[in-house]
PDB file of N, CA and C in Angstrom:
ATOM      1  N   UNK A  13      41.027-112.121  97.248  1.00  0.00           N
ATOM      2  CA  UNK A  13      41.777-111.081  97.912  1.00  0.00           C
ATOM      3  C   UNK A  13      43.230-111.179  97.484  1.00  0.00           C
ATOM      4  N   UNK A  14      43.641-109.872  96.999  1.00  0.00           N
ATOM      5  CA  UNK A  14      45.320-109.719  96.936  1.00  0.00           C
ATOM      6  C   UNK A  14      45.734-109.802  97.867  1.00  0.00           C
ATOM      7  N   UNK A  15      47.522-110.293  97.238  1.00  0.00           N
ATOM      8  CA  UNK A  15      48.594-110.367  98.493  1.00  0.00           C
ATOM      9  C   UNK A  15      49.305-109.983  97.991  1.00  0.00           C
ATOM     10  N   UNK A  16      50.525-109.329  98.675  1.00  0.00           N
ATOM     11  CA  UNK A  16      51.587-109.021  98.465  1.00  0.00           C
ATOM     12  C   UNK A  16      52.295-109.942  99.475  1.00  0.00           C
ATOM     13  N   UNK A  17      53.607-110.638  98.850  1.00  0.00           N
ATOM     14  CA  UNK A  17      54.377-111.700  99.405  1.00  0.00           C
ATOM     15  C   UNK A  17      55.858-110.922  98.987  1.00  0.00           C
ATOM     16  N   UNK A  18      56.595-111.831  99.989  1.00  0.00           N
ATOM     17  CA  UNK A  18      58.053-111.606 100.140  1.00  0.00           C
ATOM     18  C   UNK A  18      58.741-112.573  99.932  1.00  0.00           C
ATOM     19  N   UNK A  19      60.087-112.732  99.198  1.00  0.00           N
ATOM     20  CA  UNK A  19      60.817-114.075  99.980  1.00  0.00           C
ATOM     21  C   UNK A  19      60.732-114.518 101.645  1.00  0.00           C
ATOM     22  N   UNK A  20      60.857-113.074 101.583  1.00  0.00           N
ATOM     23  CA  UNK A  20      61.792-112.706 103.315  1.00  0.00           C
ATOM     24  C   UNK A  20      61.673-111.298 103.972  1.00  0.00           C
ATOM     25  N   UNK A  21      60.742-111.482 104.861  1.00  0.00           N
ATOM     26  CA  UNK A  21      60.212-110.248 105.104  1.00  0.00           C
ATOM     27  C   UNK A  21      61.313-109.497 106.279  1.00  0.00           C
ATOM     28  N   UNK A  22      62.324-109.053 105.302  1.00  0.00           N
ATOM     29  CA  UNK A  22      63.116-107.854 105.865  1.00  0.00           C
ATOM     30  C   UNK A  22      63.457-106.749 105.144  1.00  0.00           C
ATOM     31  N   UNK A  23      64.146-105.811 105.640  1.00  0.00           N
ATOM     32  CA  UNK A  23      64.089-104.651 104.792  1.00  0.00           C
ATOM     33  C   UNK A  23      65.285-105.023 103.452  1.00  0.00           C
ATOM     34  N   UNK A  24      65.209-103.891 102.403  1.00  0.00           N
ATOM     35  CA  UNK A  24      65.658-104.237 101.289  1.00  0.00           C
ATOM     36  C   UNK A  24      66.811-103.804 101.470  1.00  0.00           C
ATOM     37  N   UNK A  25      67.989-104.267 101.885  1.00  0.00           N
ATOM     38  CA  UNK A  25      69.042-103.476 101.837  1.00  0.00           C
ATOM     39  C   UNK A  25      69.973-103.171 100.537  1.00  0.00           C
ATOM     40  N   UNK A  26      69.704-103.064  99.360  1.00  0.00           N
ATOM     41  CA  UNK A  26      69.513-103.058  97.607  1.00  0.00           C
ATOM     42  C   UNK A  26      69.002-102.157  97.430  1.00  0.00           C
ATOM     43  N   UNK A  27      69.900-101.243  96.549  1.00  0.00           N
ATOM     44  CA  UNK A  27      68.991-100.312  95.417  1.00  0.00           C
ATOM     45  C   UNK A  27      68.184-100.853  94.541  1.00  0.00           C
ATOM     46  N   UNK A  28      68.065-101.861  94.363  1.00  0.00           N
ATOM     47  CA  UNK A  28      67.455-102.279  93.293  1.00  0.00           C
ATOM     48  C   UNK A  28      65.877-103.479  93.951  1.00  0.00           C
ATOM     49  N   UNK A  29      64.652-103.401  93.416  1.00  0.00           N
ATOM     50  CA  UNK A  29      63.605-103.695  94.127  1.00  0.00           C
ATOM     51  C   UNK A  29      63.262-104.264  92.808  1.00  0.00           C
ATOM     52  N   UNK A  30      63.081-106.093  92.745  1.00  0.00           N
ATOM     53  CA  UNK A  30      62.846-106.718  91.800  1.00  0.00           C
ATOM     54  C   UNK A  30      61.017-107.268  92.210  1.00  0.00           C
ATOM     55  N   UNK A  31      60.090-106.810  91.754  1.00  0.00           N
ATOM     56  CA  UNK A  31      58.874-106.702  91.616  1.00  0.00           C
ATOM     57  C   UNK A  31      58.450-107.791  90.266  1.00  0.00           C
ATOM     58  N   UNK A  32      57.899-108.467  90.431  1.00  0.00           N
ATOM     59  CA  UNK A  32      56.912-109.442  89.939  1.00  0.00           C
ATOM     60  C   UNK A  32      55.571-109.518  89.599  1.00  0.00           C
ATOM     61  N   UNK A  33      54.744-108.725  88.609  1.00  0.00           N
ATOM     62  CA  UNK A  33      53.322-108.432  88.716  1.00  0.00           C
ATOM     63  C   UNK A  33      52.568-109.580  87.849  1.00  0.00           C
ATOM     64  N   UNK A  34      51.610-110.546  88.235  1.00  0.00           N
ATOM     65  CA  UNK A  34      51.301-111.649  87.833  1.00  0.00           C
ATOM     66  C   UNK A  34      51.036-112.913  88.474  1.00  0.00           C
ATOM     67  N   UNK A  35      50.456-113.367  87.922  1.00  0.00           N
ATOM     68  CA  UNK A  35      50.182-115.449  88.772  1.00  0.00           C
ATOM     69  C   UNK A  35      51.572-115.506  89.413  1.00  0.00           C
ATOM     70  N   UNK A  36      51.458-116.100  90.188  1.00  0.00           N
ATOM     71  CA  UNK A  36      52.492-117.071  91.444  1.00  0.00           C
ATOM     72  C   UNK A  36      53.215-117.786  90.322  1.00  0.00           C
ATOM     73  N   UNK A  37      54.700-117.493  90.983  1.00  0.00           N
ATOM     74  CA  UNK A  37      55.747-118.047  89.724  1.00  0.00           C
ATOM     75  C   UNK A  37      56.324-119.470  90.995  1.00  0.00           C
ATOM     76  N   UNK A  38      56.524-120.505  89.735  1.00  0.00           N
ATOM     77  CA  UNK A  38      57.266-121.424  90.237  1.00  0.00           C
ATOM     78  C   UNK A  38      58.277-121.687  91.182  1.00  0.00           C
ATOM     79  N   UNK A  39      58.854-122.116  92.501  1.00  0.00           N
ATOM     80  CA  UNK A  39      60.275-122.114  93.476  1.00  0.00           C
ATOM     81  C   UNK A  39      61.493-122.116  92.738  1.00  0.00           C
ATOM     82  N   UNK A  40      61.420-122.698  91.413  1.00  0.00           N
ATOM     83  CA  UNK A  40      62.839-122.545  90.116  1.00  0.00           C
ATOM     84  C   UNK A  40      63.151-121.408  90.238  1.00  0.00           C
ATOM     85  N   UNK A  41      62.124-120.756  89.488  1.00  0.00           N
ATOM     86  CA  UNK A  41      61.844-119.248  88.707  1.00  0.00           C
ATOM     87  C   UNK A  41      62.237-118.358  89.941  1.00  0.00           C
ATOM     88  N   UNK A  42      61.687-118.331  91.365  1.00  0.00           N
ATOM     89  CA  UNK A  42      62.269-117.364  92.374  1.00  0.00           C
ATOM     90  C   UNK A  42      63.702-117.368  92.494  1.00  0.00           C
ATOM     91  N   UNK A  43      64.123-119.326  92.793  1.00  0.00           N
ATOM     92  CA  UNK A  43      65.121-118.849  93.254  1.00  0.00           C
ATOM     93  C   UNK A  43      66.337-118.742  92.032  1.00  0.00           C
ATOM     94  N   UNK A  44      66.033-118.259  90.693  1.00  0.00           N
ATOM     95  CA  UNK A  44      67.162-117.829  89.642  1.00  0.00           C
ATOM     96  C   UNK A  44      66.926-116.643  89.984  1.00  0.00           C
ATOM     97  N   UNK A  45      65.791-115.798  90.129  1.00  0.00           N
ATOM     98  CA  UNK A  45      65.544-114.660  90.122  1.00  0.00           C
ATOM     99  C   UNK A  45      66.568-114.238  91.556  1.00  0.00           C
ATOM    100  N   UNK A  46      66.471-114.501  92.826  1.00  0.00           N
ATOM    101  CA  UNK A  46      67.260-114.539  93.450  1.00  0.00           C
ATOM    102  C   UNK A  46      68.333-114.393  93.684  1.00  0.00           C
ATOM    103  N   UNK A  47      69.189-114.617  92.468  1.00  0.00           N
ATOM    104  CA  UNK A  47      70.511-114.556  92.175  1.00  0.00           C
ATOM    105  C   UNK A  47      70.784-113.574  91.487  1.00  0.00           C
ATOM    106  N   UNK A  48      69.742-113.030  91.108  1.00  0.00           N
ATOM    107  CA  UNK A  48      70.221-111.393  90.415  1.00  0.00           C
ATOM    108  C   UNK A  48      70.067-110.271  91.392  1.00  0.00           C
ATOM    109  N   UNK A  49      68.768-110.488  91.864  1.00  0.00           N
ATOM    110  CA  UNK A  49      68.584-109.623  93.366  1.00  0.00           C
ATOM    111  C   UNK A  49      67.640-110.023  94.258  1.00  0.00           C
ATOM    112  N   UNK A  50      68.549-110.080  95.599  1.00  0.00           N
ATOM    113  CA  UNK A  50      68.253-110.746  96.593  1.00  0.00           C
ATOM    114  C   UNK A  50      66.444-110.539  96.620  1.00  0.00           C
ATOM    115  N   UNK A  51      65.992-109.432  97.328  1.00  0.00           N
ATOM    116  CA  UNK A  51      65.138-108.529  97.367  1.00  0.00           C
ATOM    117  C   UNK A  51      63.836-108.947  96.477  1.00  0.00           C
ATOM    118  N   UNK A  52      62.584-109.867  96.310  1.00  0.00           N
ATOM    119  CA  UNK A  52      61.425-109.778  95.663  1.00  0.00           C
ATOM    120  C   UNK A  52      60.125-109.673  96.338  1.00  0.00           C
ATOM    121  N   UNK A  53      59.565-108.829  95.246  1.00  0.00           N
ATOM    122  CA  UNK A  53      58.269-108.833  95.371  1.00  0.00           C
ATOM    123  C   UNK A  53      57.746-109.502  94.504  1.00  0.00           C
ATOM    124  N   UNK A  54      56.590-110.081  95.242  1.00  0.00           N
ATOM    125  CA  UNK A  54      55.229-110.637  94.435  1.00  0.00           C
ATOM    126  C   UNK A  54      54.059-110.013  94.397  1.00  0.00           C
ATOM    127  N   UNK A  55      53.397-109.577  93.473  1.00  0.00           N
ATOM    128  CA  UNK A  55      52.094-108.910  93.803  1.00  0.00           C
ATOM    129  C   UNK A  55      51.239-109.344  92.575  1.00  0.00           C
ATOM    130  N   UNK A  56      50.179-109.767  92.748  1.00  0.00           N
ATOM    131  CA  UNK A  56      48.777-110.586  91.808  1.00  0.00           C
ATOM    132  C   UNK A  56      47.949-108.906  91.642  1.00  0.00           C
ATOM    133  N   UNK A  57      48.007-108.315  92.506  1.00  0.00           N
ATOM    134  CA  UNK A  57      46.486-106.571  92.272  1.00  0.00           C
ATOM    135  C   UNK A  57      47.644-105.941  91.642  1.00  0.00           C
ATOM    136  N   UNK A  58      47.614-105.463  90.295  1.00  0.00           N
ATOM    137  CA  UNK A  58      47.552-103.746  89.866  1.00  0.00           C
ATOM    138  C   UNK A  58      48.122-102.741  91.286  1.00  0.00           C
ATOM    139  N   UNK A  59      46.498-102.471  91.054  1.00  0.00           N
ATOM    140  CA  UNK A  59      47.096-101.633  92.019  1.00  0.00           C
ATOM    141  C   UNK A  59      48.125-101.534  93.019  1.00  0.00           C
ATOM    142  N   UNK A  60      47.632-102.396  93.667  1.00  0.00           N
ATOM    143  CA  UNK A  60      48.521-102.591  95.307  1.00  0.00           C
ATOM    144  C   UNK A  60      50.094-102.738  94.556  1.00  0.00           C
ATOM    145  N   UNK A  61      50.432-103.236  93.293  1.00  0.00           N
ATOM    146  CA  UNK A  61      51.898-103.092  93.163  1.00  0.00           C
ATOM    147  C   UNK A  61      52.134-101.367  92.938  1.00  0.00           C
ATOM    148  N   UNK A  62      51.070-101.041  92.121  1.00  0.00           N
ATOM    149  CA  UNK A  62      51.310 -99.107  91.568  1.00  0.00           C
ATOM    150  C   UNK A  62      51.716 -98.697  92.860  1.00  0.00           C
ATOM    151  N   UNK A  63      50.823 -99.079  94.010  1.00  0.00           N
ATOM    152  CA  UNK A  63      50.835 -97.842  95.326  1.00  0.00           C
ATOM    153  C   UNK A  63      52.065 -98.316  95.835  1.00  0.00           C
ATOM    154  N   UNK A  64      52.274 -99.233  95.604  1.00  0.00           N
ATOM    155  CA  UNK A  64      54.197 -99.854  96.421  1.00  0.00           C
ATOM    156  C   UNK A  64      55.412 -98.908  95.488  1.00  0.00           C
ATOM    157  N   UNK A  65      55.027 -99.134  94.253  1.00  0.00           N
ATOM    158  CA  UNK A  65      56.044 -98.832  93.577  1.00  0.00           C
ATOM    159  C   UNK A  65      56.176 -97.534  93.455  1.00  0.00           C
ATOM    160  N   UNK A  66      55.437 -96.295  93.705  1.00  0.00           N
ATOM    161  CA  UNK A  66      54.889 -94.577  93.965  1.00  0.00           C
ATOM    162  C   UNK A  66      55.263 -94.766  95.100  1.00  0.00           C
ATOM    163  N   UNK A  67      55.096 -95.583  96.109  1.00  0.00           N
ATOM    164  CA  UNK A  67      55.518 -95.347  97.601  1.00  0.00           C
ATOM    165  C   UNK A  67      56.818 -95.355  97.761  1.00  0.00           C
ATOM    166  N   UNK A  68      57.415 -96.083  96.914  1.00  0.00           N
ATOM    167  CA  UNK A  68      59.251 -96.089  96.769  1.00  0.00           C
ATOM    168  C   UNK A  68      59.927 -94.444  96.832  1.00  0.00           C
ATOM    169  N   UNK A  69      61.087 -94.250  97.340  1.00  0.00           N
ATOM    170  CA  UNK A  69      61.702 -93.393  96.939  1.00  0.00           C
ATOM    171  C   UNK A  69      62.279 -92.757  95.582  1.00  0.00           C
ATOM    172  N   UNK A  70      62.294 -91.433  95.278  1.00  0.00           N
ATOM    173  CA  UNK A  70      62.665 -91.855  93.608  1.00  0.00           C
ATOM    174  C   UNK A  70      64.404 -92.044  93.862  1.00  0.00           C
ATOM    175  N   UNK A  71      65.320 -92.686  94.367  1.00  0.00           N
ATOM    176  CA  UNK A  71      66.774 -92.969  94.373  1.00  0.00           C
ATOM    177  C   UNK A  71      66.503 -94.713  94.381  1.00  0.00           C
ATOM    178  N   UNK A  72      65.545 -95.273  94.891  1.00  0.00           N
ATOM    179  CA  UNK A  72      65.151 -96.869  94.780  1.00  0.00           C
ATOM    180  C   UNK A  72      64.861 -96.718  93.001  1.00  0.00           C
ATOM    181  N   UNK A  73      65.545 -98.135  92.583  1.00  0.00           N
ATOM    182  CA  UNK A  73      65.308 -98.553  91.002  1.00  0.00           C
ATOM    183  C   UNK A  73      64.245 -99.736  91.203  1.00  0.00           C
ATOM    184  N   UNK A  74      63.304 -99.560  90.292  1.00  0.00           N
ATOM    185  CA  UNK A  74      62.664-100.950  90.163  1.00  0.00           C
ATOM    186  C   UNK A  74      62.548-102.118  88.728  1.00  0.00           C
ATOM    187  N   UNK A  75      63.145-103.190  89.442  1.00  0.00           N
ATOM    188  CA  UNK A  75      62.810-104.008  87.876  1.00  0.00           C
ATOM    189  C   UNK A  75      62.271-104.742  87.745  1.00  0.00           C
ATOM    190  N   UNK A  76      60.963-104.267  87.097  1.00  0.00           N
ATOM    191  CA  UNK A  76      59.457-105.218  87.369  1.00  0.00           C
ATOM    192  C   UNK A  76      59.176-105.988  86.223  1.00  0.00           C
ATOM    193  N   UNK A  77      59.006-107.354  86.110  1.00  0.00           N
ATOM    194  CA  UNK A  77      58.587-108.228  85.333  1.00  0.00           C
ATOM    195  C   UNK A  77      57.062-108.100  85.515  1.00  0.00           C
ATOM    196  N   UNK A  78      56.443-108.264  84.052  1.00  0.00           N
ATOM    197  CA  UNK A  78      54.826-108.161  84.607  1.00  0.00           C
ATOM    198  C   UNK A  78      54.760-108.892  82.816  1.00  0.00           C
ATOM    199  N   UNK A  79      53.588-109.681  83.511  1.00  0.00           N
ATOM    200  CA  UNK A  79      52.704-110.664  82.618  1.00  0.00           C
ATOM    201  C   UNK A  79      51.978-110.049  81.810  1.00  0.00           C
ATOM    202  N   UNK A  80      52.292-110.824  80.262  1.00  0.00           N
ATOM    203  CA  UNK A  80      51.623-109.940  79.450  1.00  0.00           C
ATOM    204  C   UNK A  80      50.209-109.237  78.987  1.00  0.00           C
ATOM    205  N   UNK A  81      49.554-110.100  80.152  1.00  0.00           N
ATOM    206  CA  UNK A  81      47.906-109.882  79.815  1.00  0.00           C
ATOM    207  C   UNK A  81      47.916-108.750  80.289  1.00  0.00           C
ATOM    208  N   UNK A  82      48.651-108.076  81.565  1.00  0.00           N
ATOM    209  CA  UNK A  82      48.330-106.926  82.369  1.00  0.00           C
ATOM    210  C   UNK A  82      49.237-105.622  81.794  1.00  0.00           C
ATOM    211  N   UNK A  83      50.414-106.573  81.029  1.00  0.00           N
ATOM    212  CA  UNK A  83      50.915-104.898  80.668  1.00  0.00           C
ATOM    213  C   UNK A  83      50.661-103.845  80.144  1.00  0.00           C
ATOM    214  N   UNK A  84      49.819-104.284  79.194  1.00  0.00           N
ATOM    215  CA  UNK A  84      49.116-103.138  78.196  1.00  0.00           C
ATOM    216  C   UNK A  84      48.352-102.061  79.085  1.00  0.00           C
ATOM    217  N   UNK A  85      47.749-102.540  79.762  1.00  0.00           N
ATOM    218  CA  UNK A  85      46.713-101.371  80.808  1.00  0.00           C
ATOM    219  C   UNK A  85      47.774-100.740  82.299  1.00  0.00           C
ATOM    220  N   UNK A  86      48.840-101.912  82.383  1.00  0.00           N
ATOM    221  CA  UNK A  86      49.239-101.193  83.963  1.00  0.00           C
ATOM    222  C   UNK A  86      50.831-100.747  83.496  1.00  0.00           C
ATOM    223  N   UNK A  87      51.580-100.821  82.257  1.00  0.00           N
ATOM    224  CA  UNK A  87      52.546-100.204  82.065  1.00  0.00           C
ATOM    225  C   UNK A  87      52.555 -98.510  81.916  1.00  0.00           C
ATOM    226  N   UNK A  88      51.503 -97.804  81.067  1.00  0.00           N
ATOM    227  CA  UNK A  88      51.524 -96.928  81.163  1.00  0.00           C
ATOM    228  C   UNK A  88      51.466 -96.022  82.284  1.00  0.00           C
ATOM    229  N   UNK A  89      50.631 -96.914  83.107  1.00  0.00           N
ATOM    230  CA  UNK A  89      50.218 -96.214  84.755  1.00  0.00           C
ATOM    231  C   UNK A  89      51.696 -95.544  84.978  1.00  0.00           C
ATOM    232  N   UNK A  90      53.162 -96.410  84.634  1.00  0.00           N
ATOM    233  CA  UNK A  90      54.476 -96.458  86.070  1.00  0.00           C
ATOM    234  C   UNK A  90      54.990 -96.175  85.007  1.00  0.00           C
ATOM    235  N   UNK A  91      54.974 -96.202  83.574  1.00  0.00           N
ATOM    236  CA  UNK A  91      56.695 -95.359  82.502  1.00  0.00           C
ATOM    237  C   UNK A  91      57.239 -94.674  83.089  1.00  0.00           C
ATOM    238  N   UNK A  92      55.951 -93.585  83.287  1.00  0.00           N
ATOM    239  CA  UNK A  92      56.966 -92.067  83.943  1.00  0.00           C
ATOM    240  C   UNK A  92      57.507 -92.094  85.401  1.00  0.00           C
ATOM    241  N   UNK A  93      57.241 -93.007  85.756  1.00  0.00           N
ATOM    242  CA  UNK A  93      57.786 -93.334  87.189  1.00  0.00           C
ATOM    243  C   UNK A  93      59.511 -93.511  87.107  1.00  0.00           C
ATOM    244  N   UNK A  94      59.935 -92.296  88.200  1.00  0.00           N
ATOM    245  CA  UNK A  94      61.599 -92.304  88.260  1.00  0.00           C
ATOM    246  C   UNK A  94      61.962 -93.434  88.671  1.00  0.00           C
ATOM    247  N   UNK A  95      61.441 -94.433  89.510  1.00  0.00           N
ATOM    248  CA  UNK A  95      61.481 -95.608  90.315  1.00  0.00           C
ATOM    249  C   UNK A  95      61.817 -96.488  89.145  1.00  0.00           C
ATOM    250  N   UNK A  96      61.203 -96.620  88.082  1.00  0.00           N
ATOM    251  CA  UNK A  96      61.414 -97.469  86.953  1.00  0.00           C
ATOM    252  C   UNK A  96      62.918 -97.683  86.687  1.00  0.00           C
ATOM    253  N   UNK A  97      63.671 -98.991  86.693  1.00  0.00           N
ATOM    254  CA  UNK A  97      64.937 -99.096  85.956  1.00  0.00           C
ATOM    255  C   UNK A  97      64.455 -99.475  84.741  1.00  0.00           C
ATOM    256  N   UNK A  98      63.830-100.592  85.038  1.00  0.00           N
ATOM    257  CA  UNK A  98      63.364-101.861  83.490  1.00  0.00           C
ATOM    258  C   UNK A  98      62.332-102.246  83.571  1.00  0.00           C
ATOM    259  N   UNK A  99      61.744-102.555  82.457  1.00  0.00           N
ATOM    260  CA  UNK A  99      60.185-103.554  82.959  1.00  0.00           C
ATOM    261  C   UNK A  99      60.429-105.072  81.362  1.00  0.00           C
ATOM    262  N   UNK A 100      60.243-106.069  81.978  1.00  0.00           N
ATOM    263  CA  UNK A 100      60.259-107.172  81.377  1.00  0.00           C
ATOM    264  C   UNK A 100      59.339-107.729  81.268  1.00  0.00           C
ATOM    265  N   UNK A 101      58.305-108.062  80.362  1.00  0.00           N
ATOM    266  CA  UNK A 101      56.912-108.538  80.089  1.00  0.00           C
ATOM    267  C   UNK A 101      57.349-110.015  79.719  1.00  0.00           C
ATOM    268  N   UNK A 102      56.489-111.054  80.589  1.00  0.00           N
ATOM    269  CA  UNK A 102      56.913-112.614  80.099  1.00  0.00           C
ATOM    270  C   UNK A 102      55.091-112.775  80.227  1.00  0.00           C
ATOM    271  N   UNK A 103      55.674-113.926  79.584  1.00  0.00           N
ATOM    272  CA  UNK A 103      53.921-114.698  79.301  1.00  0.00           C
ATOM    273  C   UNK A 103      53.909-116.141  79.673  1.00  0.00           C
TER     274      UNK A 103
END
């Protein structure tokens, strides 16, 4: 079963919504990420990140790192997505 996890489950007060699609990243790796924007998501399902990231407003930016096994099939899903700032593929 998917999860979607938080640092810190409060609202985002950030334009900017730093999304994570992939295996559970290391406590290092969060908390550098952290320092760029407060605000993360974690999500392991496809989907359940697509329906978060379509559920966004299009004035929310998103900058989603996603693992390279999954990008090929779930990048195209969100390009055209206004929500998109950046997407960063790590392996």
């Amino acid at each position: 079963m998917s999860t979607i996890r938080t640092i810190e489950e409060t609202e985002n007060l950030e334009t900017f919504y730093l999304i994570w699609l992939g295996d559970s990243m290391k406590n290092e790796v969060r908390q550098q990420l952290r320092t760029i924007i407060n605000y993360l998501l974690i999500f392991e399902d496809e989907q359940q990140c697509f329906q978060y990231i379509y559920s966004l407003s299009k004035n929310d930016r998103v900058i989603l790192l996603v693992k390279r096994k999954l990008s090929q099939n779930f990048i195209p899903q969100i390009i055209h997505l206004q929500q998109i700032a950046s997407i960063y593929i790590y392996s």
